[in-house]
Short mmCIF file of C-alpha atoms in Angstrom, two decimals:
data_model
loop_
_atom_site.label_atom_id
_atom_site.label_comp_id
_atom_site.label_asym_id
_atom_site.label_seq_id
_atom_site.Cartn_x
_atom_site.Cartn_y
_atom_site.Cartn_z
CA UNK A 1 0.00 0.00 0.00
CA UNK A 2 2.93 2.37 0.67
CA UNK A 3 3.68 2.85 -3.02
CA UNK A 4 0.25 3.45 -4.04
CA UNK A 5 -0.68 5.73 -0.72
CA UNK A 6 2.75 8.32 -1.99
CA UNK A 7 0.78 9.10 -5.07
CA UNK A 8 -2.35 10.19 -3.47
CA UNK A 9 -3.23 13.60 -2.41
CA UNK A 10 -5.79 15.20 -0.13
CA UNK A 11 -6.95 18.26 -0.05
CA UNK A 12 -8.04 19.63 3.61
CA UNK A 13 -10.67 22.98 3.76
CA UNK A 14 -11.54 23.49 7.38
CA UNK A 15 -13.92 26.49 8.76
CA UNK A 16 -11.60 29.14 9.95
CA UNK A 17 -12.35 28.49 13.48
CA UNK A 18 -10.04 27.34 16.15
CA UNK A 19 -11.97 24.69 17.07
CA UNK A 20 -12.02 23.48 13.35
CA UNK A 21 -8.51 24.00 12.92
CA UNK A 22 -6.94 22.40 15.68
CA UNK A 23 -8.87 18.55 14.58
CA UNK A 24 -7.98 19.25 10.83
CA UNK A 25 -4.54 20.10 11.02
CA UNK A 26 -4.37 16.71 13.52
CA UNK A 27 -5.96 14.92 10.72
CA UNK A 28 -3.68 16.39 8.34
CA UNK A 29 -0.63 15.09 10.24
CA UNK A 30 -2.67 11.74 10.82
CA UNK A 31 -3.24 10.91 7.39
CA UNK A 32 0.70 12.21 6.57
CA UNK A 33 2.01 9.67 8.96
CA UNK A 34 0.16 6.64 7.16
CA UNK A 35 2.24 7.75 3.89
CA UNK A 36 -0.18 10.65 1.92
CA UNK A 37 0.23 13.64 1.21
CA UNK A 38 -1.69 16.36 2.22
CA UNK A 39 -2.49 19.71 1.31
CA UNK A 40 -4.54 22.21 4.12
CA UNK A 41 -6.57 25.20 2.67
CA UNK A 42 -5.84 28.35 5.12
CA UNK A 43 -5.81 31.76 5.30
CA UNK A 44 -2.28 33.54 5.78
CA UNK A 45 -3.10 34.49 9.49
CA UNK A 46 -4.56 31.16 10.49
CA UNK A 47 -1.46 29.71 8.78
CA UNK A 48 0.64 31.48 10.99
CA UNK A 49 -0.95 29.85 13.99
CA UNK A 50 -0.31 26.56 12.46
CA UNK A 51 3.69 26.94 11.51
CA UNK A 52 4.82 24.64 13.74
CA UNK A 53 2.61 21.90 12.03
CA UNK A 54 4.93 22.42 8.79
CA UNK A 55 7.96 22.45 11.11
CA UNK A 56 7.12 19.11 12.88
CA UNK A 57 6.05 17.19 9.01
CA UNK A 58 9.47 18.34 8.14
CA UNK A 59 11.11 17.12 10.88
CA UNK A 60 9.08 13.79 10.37
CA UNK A 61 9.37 13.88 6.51
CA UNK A 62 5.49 14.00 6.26
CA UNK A 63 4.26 15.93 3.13
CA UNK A 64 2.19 18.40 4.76
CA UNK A 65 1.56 21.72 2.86
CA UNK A 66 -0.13 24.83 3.74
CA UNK A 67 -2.20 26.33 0.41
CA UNK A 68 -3.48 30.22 1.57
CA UNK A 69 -6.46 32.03 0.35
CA UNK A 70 -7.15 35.59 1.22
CA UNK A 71 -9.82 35.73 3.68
CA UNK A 72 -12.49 38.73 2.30
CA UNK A 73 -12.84 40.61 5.27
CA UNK A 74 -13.29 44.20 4.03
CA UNK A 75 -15.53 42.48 1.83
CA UNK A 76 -17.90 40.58 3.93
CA UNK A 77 -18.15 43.65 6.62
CA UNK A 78 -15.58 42.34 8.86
CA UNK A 79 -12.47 44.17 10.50
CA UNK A 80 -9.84 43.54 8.65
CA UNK A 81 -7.59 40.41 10.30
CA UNK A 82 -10.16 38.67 11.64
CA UNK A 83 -9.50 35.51 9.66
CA UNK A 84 -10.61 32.99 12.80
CA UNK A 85 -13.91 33.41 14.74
CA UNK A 86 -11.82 33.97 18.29
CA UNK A 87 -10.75 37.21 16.41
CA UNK A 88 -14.33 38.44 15.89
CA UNK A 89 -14.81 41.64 18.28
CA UNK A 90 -18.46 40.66 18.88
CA UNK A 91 -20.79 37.55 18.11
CA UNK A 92 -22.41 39.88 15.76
CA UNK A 93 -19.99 39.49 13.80
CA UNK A 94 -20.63 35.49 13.23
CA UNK A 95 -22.88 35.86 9.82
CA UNK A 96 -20.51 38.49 7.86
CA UNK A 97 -17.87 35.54 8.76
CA UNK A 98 -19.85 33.05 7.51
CA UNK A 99 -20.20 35.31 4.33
CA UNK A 100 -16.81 35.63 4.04
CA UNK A 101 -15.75 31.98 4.17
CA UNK A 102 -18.26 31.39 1.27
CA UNK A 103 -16.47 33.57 -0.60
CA UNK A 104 -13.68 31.68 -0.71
CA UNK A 105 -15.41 29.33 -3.22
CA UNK A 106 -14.07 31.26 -5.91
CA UNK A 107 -10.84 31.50 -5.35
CA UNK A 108 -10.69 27.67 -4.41
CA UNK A 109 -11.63 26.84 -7.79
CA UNK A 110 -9.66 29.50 -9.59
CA UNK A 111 -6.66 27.32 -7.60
CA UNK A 112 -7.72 23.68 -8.79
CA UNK A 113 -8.53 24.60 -12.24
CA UNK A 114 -4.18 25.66 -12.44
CA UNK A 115 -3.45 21.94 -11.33
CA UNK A 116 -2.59 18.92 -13.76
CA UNK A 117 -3.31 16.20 -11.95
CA UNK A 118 -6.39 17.32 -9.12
CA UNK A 119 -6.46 15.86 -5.67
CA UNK A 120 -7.11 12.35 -4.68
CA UNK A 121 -10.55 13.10 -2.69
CA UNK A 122 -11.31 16.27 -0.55
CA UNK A 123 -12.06 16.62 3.21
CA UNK A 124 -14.38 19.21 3.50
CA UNK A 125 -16.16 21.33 7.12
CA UNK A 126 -19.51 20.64 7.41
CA UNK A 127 -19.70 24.47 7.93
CA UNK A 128 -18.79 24.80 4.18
CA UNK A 129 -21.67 23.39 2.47
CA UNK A 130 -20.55 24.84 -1.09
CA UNK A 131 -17.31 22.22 -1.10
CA UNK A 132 -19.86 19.64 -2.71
CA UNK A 133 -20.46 22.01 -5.58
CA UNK A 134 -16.64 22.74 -5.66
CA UNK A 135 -15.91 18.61 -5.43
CA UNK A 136 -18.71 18.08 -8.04
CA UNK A 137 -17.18 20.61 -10.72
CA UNK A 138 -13.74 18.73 -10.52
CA UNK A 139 -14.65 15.33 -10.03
CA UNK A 140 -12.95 14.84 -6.82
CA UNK A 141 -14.37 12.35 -4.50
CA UNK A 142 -15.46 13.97 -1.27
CA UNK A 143 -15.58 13.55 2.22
CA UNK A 144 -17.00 15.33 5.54
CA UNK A 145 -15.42 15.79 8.85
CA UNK A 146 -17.15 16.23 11.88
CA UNK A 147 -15.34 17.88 14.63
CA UNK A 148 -18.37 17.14 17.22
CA UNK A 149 -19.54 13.58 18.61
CA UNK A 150 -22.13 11.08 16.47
CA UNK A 151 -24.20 11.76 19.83
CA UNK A 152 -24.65 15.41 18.72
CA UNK A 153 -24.94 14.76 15.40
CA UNK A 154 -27.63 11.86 16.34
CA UNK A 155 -29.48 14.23 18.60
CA UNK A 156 -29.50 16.62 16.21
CA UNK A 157 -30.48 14.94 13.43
CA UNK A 158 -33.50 13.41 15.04
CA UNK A 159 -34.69 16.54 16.87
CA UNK A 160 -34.83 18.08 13.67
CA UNK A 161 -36.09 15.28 11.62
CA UNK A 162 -39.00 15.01 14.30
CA UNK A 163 -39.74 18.45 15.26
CA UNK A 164 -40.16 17.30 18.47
CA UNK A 165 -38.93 20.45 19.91
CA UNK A 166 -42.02 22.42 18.50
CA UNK A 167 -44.57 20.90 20.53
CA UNK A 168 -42.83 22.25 23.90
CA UNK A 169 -45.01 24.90 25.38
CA UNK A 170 -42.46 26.90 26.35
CA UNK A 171 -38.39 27.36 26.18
CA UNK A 172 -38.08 25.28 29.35
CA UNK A 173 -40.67 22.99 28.90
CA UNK A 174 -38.36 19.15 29.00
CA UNK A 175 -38.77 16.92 25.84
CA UNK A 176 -37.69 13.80 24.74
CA UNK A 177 -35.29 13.03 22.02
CA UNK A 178 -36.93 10.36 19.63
CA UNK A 179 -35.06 7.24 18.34
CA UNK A 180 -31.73 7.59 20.83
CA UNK A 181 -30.61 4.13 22.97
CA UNK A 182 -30.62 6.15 26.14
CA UNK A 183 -33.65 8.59 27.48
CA UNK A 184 -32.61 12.40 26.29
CA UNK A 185 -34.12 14.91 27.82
CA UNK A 186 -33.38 18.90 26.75
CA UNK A 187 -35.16 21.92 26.62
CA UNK A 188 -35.80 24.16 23.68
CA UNK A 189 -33.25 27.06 25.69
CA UNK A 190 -30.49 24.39 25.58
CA UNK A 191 -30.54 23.64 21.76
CA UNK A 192 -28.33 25.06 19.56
CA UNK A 193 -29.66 28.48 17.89
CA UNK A 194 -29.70 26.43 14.08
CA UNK A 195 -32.20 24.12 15.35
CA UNK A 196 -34.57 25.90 17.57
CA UNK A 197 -34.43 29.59 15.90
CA UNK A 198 -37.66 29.94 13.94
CA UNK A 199 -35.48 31.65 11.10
CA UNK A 200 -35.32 31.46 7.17
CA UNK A 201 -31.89 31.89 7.06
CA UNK A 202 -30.98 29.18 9.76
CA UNK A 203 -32.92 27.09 7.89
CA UNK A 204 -32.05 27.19 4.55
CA UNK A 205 -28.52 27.54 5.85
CA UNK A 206 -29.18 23.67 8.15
CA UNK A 207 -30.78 22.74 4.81
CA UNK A 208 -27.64 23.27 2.59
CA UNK A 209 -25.52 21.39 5.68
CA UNK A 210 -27.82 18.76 5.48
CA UNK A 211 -27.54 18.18 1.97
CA UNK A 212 -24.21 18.72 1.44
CA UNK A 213 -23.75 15.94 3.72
CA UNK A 214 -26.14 13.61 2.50
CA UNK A 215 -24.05 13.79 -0.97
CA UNK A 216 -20.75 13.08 0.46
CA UNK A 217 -19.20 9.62 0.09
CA UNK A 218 -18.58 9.48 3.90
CA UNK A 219 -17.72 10.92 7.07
CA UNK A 220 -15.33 11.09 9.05
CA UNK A 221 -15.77 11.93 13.24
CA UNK A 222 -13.40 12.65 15.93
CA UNK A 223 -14.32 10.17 18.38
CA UNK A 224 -13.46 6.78 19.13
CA UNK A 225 -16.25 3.75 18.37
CA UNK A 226 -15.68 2.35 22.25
CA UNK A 227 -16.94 6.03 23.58
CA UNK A 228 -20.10 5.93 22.03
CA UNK A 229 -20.49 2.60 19.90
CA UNK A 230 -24.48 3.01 19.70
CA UNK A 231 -24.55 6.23 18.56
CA UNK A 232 -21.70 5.79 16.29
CA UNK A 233 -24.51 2.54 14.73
CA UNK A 234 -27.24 4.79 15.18
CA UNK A 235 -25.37 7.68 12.87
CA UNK A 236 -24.53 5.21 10.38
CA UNK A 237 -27.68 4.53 9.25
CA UNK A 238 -28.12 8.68 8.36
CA UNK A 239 -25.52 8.73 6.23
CA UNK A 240 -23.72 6.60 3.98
CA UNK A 241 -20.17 5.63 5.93
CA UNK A 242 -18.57 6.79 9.04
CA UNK A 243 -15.12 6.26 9.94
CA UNK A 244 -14.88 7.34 13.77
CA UNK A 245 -10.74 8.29 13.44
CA UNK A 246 -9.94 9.79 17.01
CA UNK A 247 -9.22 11.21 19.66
CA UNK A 248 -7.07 12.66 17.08
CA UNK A 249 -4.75 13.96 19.59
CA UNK A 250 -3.91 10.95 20.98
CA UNK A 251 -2.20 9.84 17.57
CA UNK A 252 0.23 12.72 17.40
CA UNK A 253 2.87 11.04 19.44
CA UNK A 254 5.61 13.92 19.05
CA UNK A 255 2.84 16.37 20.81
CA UNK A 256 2.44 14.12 23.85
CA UNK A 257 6.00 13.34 24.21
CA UNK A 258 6.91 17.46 24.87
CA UNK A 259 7.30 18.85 28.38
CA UNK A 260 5.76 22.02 29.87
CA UNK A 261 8.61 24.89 30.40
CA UNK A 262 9.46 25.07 33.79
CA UNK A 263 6.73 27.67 34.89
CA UNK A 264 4.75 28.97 38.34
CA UNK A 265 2.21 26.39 36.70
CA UNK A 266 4.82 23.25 36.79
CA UNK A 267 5.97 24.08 40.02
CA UNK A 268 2.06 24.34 41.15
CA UNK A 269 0.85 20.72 39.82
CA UNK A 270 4.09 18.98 41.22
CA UNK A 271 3.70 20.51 44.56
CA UNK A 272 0.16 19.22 45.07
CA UNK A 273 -1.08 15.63 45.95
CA UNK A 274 -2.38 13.16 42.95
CA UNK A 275 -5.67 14.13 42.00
CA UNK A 276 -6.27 16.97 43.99
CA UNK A 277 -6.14 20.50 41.46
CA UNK A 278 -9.44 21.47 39.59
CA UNK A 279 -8.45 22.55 36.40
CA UNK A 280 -10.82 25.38 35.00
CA UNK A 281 -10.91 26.50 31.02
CA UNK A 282 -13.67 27.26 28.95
CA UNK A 283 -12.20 27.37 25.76
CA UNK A 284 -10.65 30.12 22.75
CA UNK A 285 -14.45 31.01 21.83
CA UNK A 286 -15.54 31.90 26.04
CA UNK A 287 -17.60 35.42 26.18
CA UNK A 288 -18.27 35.44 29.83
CA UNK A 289 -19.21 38.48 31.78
CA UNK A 290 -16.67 40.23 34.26
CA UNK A 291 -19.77 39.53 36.78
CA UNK A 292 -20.15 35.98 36.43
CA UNK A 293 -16.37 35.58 36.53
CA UNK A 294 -16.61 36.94 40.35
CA UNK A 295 -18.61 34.59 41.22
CA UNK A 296 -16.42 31.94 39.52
CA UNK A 297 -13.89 33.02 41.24
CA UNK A 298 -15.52 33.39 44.23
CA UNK A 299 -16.75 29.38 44.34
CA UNK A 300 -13.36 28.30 43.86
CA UNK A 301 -11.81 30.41 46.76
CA UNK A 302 -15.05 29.06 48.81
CA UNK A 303 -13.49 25.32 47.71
CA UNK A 304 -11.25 23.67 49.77
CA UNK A 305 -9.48 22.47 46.21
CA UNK A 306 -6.37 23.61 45.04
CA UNK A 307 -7.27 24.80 41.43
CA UNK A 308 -5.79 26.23 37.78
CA UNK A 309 -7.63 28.70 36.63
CA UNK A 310 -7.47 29.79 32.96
CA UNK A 311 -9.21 33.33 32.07
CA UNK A 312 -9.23 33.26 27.76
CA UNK A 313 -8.06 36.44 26.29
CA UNK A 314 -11.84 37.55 25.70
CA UNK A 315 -12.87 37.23 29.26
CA UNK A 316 -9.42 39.20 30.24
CA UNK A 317 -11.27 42.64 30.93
CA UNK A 318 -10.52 45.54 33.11
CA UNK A 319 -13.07 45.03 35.13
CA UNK A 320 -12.51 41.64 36.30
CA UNK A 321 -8.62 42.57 37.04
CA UNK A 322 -9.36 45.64 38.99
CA UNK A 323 -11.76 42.94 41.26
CA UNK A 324 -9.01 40.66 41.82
CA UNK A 325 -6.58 43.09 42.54
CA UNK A 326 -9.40 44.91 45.13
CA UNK A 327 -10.20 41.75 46.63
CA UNK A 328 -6.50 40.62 46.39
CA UNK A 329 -7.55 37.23 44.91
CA UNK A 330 -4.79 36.17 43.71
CA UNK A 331 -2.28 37.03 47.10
CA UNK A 332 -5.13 35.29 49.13
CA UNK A 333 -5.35 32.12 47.33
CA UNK A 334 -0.81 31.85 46.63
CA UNK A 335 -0.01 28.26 46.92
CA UNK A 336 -3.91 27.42 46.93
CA UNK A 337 -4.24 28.99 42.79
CA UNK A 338 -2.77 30.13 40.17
CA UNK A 339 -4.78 32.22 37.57
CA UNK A 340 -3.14 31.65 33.58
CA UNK A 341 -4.11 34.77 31.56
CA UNK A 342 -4.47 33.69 27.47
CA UNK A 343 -3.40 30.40 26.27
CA UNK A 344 -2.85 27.50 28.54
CA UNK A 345 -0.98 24.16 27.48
CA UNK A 346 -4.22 22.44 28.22
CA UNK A 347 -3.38 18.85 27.53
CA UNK A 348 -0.03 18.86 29.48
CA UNK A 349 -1.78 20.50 32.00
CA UNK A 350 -5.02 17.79 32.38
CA UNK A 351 -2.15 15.02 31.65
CA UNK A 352 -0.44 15.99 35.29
CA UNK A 353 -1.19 13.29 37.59
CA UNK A 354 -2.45 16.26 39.99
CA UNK A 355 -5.12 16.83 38.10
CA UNK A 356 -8.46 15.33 39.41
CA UNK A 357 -10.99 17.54 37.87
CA UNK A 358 -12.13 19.64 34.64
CA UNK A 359 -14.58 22.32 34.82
CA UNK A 360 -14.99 23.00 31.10
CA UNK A 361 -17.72 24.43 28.70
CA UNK A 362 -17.80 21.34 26.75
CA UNK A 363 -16.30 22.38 24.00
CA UNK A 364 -15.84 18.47 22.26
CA UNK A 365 -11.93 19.32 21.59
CA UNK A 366 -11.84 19.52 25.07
CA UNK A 367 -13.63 17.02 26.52
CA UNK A 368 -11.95 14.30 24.05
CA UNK A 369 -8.76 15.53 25.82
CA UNK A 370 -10.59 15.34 29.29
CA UNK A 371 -11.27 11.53 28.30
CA UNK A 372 -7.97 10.57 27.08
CA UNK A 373 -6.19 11.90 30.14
CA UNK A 374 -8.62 10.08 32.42
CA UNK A 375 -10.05 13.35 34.17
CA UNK A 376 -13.79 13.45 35.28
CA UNK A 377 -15.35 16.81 34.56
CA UNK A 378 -18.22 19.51 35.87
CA UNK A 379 -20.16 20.71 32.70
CA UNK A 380 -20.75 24.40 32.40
CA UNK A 381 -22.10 24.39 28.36
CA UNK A 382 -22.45 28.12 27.04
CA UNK A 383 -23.42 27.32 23.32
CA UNK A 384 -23.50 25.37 20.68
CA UNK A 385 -23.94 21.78 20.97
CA UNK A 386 -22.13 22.25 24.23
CA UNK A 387 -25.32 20.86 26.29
CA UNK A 388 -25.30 17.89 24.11
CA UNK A 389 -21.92 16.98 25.13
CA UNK A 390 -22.86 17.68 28.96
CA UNK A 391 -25.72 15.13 28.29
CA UNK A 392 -23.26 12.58 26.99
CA UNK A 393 -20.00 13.16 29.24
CA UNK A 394 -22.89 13.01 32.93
CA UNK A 395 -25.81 10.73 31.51
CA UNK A 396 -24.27 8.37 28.80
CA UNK A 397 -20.47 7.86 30.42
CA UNK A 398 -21.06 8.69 33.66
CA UNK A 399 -17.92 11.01 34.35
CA UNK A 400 -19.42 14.39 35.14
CA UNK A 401 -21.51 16.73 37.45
CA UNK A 402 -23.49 18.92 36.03
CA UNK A 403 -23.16 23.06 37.09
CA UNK A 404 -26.50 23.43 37.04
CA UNK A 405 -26.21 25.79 34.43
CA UNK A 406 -30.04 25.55 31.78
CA UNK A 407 -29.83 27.57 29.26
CA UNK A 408 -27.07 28.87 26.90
CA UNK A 409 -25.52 32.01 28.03
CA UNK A 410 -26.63 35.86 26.16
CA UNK A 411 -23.37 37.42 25.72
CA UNK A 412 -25.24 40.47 25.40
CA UNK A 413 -26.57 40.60 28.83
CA UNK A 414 -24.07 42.48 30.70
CA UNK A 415 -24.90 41.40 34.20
CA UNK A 416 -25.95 38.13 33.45
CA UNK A 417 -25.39 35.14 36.39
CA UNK A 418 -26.47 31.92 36.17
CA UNK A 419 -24.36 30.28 38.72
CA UNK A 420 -23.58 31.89 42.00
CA UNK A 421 -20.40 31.07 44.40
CA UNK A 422 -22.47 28.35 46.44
CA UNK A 423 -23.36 26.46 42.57
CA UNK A 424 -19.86 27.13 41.84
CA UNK A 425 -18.67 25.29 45.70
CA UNK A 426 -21.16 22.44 45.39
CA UNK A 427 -20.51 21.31 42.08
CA UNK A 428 -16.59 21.51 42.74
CA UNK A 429 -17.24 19.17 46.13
CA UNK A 430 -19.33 16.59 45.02
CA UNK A 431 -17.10 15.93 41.65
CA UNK A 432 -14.03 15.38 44.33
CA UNK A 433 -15.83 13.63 46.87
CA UNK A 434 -13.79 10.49 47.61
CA UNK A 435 -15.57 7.43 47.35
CA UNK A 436 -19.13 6.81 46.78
CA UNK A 437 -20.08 8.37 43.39
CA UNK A 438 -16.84 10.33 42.61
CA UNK A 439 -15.05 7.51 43.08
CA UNK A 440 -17.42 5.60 40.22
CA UNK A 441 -16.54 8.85 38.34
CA UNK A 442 -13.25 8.44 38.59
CA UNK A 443 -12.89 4.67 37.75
CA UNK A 444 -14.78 4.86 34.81
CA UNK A 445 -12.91 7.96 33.79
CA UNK A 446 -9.94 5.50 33.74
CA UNK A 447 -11.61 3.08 32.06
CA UNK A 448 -12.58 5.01 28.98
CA UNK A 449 -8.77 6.37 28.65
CA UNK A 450 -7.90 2.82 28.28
CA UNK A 451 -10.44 2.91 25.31
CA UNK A 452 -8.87 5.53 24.04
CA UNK A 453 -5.60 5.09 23.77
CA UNK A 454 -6.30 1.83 22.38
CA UNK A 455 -8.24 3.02 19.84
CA UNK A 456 -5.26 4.63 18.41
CA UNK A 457 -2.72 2.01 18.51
CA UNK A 458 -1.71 -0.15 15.58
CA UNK A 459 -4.88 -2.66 15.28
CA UNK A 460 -7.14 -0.46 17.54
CA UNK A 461 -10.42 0.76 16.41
CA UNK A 462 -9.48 4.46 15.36
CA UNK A 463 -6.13 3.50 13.56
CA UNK A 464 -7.55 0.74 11.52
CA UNK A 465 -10.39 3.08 10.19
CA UNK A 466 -7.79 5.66 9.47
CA UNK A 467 -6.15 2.93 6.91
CA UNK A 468 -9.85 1.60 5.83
CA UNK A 469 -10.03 5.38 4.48
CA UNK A 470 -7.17 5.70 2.72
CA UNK A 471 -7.91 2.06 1.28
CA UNK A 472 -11.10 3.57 0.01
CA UNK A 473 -9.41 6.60 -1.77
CA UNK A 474 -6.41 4.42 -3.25
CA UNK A 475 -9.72 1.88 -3.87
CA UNK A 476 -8.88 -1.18 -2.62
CA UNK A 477 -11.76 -1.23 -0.72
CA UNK A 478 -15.41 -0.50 -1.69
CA UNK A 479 -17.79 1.29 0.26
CA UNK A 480 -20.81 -1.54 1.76
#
């Protein structure tokens, strides 16, 4: 297969979001390492983010290559440099970006109508809908990639397909999803805005995702078929193939083989006993009010837990610092906390053997990572299909405690709270509470990072559809 896998060539085009970007350019050096070569549509900022990709295929001799488009801000209404949706000054801002990355149709094709001989297949975002046109023009087998769980897209797919969500009386009223192997319960306030908005736009826009993946010749899912083998069977019969490839993460050996620099943070996790720090993040994309950060902060202090707090750059506000300083958080809590402003080494950090709990939003990048490290987490979902991961990380697996938190968070509510310092306490002891049902928590948390990291290994679950793929593309194998 080696031979035949060096001639074939696959062309990436994520959505120009960090949470899109991170899983593609891990498939991208996943698909490298089992002999292809790869080409990764980006803009030149976004690029620049993902240098050390290039520097690492080189170093690995994987044929990796970055192809850059000009992102249309000025054109679309949008600042100019904000290429990635963590750049966006506002959520406001969310449709001109979605305008802009459909402009980049155009140039996409302008590009593959220049080559000789056109890529092997195409692994589009589901967030770029107008790939199947592009794919269909050239001839070039396609492919989806789904960033999120197959419980999400399950959920999702049968909330929408039943409309079940229109017959609740009110945004709180509790339904039942339709059609799942476990009892799902949400409310219409916890659904994504694409699904329960009553809006043309949203529509036709869910429409033209729907479609577009309906006509693709497979997709392929960051998650592992141990995790969530039912709905991985139940997704399967929605579309035509999936090939569950991850925790992507997990396969990029020369990642997990790096150290931390020696930092205030190193020094923190080795000074503390094993699975005693509460790790807190909520991800690139977090909008959350200088007031509800208080009260964050507040819970933890009220903890008895030693605990990592990260505060993303758009929650860094002067407001919130001049609090902490004022309330001298941060001298109080010295060898009890340390507070990371920005960017955070976040799987290092949940790899330390110190670390025995996540409070996260849910994002699915991180709670893959949250898994594969073994931690248990408390689920604080904000958007998205955030409270569809909470669902499957407390109901389905069994390794989480839920906030409290019941609908998604308005960013444009300035005073907003929905958990107070006592939510904040309460959740924090009863996910660390030793024996009894944390203890469950904890040893299934193991359990499932066993799963995982066999999934990846040569013969496991994730690595042997990664091959399957590529099999399919070179054509050895046909699609059932």
């Amino acid at each position: 297969m080696a031979c035949q896998t060096e001639q074939q060539h696959f062309l990436l085009v994520p959505l120009m979001s960090q949470s899109h970007l991170i899983p593609f350019t891990e498939l991208a050096k996943l698909l490298a390492a089992n002999g292809v070569s790869v080409t990764i549509v980006l803009t030149p900022l976004n690029a620049a983010r993902f240098n050390m990709v290039i520097d690492q295929a080189k170093t690995l001799n994987l044929k990796i290559h970055f192809h850059l488009l000009p992102f249309p801000c000025t054109q679309a209404g949008l600042p100019e440099g904000c290429e990635n949706m963590d750049t966006l000054p506002s959520p406001q801002y969310q449709h001109p970006f979605f305008a802009a990355s459909n402009m980049l149709k155009e140039p996409l094709e302008k590009w593959l109508s220049e080559w000789e001989t056109l890529p092997s297949c195409m692994v589009s975002d589901i967030c770029l809908p107008w790939t199947s046109n592009v794919a269909s023009k050239f001839k070039i087998p396609r492919f989806v990639f789904h960033g999120i769980s197959c419980f999400t897209l399950l959920c999702s797919h049968n909330i929408s397909l039943s409309k079940v969500h229109e017959s609740a009386t009110s945004m709180s009223t509790p339904f039942v999803v339709p059609d799942l192997p476990d009892t799902i319960e949400f409310t219409k306030a916890q659904l994504p805005d694409a699904i329960k908005m009553d809006s043309k736009a949203w529509k036709h826009a869910i429409d033209q995702f729907k479609a577009a993946e309906l006509s693709a010749e497979g997709i392929l899912v960051n998650t592992f078929e141990e995790l969530e083998n039912m709905y991985v069977k139940g997704y399967e019969k929605v579309v035509r193939k999936v090939w569950c490839i991850g925790p992507l993460f997990l396969h990029d050996k020369l990642m997990l083989d790096k150290s931390m620099d020696e930092s205030e943070c190193l020094n923190f996790l080795s000074s503390n006993k094993p699975c005693s720090i509460i790790y807190v993040c909520f991800g690139s994309m977090s909008r959350i009010m200088a007031s509800q950060l208080k009260e964050l902060a507040l819970g933890l202090e009220a903890s008895s837990h030693p605990f990592i707090w990260v505060i993303g750059k758009n929650d860094c506000c002067e407001e919130l610092e001049k609090w902490l300083e004022e309330k001298k958080f941060e001298e109080k809590n010295r060898g009890r906390g340390v507070i990371i402003r920005g960017w955070a080494s976040q799987v290092e950090i949940l790899s330390h053997p110190t670390i025995g709990g996540f409070l996260s939003h849910c994002g699915w990048n991180s709670t893959l990572e949250a898994v594969s490290v073994g931690v248990p987490m408390i689920t604080w979902p904000m958007s998205g299909e955030q409270f569809f991961n909470e669902k499957l990380i407390v109901q389905v697996l069994k390794i989480g405690v839920r906030i409290g938190v019941e609908v998604v968070a308005d960013p444009m509510k300035a005073k907003e709270v929905l958990v107070k310092k006592e939510g904040v306490k309460k959740a924090i002891d009863q996910l660390m509470e030793q024996g009894g049902d944390g203890e469950q928590r904890r040893n299934r948390a193991r359990e499932i990072k066993e799963m995982a990291h066999k999934a990846v290994e040569d013969g496991g679950s994730s690595a042997s559809n990664c091959k399957l793929f590529i099999q399919k593309i070179v054509g050895n194998v046909k699609i059932n």
